[in-house]
PDB file of C-alpha atoms in Angstrom:
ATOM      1  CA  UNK A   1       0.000   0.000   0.000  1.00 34.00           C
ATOM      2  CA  UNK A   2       1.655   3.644  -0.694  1.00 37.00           C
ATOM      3  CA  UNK A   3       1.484   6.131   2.008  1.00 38.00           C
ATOM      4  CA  UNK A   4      -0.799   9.108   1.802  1.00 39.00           C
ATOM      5  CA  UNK A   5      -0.828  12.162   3.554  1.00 42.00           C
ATOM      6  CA  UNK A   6      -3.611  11.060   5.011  1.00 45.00           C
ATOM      7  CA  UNK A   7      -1.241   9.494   7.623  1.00 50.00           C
ATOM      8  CA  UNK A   8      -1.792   5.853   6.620  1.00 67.00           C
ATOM      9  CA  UNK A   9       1.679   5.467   6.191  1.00 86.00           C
ATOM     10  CA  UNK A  10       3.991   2.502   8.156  1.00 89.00           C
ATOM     11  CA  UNK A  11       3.895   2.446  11.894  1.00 94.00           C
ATOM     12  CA  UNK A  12       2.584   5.886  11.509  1.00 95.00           C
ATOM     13  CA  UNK A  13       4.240   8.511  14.141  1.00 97.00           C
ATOM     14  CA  UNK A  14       1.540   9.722  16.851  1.00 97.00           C
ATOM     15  CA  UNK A  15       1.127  13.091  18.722  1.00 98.00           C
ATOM     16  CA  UNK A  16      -1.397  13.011  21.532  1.00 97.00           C
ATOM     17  CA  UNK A  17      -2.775   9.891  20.928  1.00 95.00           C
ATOM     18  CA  UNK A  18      -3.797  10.631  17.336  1.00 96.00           C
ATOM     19  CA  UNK A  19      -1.993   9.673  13.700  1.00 96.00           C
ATOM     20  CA  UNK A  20      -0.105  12.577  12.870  1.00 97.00           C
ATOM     21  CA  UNK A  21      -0.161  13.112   8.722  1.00 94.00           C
ATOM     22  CA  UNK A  22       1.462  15.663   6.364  1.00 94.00           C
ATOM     23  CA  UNK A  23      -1.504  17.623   6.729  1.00 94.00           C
ATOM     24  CA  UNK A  24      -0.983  18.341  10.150  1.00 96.00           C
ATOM     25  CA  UNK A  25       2.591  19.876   9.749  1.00 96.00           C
ATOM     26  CA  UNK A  26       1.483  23.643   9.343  1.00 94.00           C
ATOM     27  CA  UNK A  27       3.977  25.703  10.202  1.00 96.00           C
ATOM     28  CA  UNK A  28       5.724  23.693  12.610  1.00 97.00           C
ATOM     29  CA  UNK A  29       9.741  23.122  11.219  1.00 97.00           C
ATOM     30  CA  UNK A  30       9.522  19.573  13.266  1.00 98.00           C
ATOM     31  CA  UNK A  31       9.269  18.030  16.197  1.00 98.00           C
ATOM     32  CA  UNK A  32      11.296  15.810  19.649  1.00 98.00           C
ATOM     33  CA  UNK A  33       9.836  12.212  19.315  1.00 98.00           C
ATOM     34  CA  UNK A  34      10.514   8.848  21.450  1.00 98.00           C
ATOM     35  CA  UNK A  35      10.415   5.703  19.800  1.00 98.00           C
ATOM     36  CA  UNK A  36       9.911   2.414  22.111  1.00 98.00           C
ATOM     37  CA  UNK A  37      10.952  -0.752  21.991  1.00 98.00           C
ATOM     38  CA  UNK A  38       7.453  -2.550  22.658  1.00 98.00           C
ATOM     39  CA  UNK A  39       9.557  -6.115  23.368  1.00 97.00           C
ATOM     40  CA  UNK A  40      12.056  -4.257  26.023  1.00 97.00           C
ATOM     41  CA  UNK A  41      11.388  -1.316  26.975  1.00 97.00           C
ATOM     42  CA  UNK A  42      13.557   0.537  25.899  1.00 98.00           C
ATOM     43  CA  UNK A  43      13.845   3.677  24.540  1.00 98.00           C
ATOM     44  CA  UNK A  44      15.380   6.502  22.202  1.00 98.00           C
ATOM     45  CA  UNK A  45      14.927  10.351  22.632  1.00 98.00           C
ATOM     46  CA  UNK A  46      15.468  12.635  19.354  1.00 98.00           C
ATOM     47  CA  UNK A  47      14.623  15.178  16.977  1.00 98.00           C
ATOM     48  CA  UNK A  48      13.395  15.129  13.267  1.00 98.00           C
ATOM     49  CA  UNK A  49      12.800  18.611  10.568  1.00 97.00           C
ATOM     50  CA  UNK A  50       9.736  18.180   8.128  1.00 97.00           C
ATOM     51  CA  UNK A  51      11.612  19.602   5.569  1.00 94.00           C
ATOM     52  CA  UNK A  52      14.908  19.384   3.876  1.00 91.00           C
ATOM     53  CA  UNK A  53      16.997  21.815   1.587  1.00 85.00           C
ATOM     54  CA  UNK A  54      19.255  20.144  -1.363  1.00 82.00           C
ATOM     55  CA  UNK A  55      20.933  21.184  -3.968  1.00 76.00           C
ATOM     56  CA  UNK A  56      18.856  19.848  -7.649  1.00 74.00           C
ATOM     57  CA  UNK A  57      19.983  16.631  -9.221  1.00 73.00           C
ATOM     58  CA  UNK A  58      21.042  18.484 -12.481  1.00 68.00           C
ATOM     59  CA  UNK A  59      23.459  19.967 -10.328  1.00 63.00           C
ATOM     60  CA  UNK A  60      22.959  23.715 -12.212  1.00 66.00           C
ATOM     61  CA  UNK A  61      23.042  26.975 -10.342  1.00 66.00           C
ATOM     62  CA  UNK A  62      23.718  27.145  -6.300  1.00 71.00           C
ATOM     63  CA  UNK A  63      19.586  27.299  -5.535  1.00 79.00           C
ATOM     64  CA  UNK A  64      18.560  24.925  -3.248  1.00 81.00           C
ATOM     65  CA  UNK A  65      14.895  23.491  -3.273  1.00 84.00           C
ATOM     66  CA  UNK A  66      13.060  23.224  -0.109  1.00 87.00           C
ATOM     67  CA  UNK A  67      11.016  19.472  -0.109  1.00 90.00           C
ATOM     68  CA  UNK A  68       9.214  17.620   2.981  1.00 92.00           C
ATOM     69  CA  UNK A  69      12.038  14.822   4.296  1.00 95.00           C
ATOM     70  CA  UNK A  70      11.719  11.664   5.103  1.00 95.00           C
ATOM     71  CA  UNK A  71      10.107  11.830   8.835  1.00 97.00           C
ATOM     72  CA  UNK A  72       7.365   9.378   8.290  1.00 96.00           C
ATOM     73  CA  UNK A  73      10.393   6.914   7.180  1.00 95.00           C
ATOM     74  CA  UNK A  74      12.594   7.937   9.965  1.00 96.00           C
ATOM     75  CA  UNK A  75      13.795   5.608  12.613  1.00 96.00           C
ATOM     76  CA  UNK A  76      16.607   7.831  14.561  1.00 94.00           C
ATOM     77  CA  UNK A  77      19.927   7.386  13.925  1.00 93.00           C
ATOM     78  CA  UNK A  78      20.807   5.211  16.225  1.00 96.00           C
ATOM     79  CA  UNK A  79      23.084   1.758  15.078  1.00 95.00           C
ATOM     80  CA  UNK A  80      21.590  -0.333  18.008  1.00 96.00           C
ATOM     81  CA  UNK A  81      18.266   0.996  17.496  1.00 98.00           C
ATOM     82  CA  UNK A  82      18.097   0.245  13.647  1.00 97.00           C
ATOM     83  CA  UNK A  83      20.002  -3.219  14.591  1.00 97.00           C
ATOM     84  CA  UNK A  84      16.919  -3.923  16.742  1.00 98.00           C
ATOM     85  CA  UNK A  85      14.041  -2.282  14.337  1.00 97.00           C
ATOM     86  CA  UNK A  86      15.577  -4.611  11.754  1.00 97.00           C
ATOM     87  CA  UNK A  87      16.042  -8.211  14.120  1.00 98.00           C
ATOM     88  CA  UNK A  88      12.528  -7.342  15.364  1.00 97.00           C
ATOM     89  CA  UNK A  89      10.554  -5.495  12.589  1.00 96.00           C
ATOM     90  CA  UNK A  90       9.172  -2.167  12.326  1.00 96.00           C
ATOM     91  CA  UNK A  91       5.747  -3.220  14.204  1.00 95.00           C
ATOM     92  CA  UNK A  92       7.375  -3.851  17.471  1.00 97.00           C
ATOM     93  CA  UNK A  93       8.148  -0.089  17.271  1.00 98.00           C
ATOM     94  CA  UNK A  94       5.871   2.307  18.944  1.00 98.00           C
ATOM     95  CA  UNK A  95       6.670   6.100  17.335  1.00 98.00           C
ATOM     96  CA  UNK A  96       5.497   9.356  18.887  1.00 98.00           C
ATOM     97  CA  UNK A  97       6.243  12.770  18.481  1.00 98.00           C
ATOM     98  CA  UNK A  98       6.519  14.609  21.618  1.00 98.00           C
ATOM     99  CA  UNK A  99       5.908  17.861  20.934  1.00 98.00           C
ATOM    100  CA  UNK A 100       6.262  20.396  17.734  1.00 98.00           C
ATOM    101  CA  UNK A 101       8.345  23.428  17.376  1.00 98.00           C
ATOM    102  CA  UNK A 102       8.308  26.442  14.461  1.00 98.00           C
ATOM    103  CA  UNK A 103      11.886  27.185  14.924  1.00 97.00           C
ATOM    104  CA  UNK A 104      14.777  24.834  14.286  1.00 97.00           C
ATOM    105  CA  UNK A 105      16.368  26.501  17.881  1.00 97.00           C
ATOM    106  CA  UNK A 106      13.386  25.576  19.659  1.00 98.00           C
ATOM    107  CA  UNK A 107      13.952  21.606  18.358  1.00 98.00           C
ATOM    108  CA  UNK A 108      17.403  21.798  18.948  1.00 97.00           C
ATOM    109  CA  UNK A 109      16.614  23.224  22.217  1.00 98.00           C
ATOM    110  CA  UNK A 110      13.447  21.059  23.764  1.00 98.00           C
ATOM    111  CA  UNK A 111      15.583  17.604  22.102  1.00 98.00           C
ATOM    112  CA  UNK A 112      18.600  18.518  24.209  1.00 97.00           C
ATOM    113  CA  UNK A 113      16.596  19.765  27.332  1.00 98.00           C
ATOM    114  CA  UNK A 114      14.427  16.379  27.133  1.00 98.00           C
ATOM    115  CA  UNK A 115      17.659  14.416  26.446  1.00 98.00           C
ATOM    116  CA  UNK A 116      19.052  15.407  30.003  1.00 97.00           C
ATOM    117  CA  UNK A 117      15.850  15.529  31.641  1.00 97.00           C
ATOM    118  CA  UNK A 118      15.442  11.745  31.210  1.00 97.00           C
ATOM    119  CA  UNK A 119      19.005  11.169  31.421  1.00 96.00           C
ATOM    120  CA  UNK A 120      19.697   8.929  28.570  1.00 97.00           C
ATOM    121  CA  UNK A 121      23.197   8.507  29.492  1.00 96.00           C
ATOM    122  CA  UNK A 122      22.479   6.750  32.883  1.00 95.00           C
ATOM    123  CA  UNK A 123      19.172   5.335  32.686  1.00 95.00           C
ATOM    124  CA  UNK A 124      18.592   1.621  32.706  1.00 94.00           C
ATOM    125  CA  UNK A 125      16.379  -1.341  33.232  1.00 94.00           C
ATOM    126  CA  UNK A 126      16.235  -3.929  35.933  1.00 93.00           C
ATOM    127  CA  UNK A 127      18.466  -6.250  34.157  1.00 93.00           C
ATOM    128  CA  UNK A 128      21.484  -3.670  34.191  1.00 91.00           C
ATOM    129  CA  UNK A 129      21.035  -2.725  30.274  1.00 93.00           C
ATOM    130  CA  UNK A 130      21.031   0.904  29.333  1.00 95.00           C
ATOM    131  CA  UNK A 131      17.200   2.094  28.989  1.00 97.00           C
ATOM    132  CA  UNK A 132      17.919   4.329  26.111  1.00 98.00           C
ATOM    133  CA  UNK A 133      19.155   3.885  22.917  1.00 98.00           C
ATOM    134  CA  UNK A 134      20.837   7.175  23.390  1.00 97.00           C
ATOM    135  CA  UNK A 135      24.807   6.910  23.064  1.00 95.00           C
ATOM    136  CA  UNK A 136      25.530  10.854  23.360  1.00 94.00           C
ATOM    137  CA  UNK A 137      24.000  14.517  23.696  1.00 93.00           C
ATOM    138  CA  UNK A 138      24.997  16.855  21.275  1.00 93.00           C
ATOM    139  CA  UNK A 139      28.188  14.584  20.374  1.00 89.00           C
ATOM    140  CA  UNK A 140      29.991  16.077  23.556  1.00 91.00           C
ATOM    141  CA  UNK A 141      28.740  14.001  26.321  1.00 91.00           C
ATOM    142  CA  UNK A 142      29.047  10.034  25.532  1.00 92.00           C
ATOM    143  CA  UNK A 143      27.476   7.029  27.166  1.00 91.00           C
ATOM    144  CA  UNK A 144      30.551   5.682  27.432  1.00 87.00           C
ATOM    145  CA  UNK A 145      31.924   8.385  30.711  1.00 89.00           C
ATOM    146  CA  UNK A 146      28.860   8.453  32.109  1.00 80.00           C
ATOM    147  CA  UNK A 147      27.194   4.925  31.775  1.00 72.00           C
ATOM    148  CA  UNK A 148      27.737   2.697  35.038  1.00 68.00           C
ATOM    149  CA  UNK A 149      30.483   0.175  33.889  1.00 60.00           C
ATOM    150  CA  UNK A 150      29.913  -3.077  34.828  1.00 49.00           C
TER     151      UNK A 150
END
């Protein structure tokens, strides 16, 4: 089945409860989002832009053209994440948007706020494994210095 923007797209992304489509974009420039593992638990934390600037194919002039990206595709960009997604299939993958911004400060902002208010770097489940996907924040402060070694 192809997607429409009517939101029946794959393991459509929700917001409030309710399908969120193309048509409900607006003026927001994108959103914060959590995607959860439905099997585990666990989570990831991040941020997505409805649109996308490139340069044209033919490669002529320096204008870019402005186009919706990929968010109803998107998974994160997470390697573990996308390792799971693809052991465990898409399905098993809850997606949500958070909330919606009309600046690209204010997503850069309320991902990295909601990043350390959840604190992705220590969090974890029962069993000892980390509870987000989450490896870094901002690329400056890694899992890796602040995760409890075992």
């Amino acid at each position: 089945m192809e997607p429409t923007d009517s939101g029946d797209y794959e393991n459509a992304w929700t917001y409030k409860g309710t399908t969120f489509s193309s048509d409900d974009i607006d003026s927001f420039f994108g959103f914060v989002y959590r995607i959860t593992n439905l099997q585990s638990g666990r989570q990831y934390i991040g941020r997505k832009y409805f649109t996308q600037r490139r340069k044209p194919r033919s490669g002529k002039g320096k204008r870019r053209v402005t186009s919706e990206s990929d968010w109803k595709k998107y998974y994160g960009s997470s390697d573990e994440l996308k390792a799971d997604i693809k052991a465990i299939g898409k399905s098993n993958f809850k997606r949500e948007i958070i909330s919606l911004h009309k600046t690209l400060g204010h997503v850069n902002y309320e991902e990295t706020k909601q990043l350390f208010l959840h604190d992705v770097l220590m969090e974890s489940l029962a069993d000892g494994t980390p509870f987000y996907y989450n490896s870094n924040i901002l690329g400056r402060y890694m899992k890796k210095d602040y995760y409890p070694q075992q």
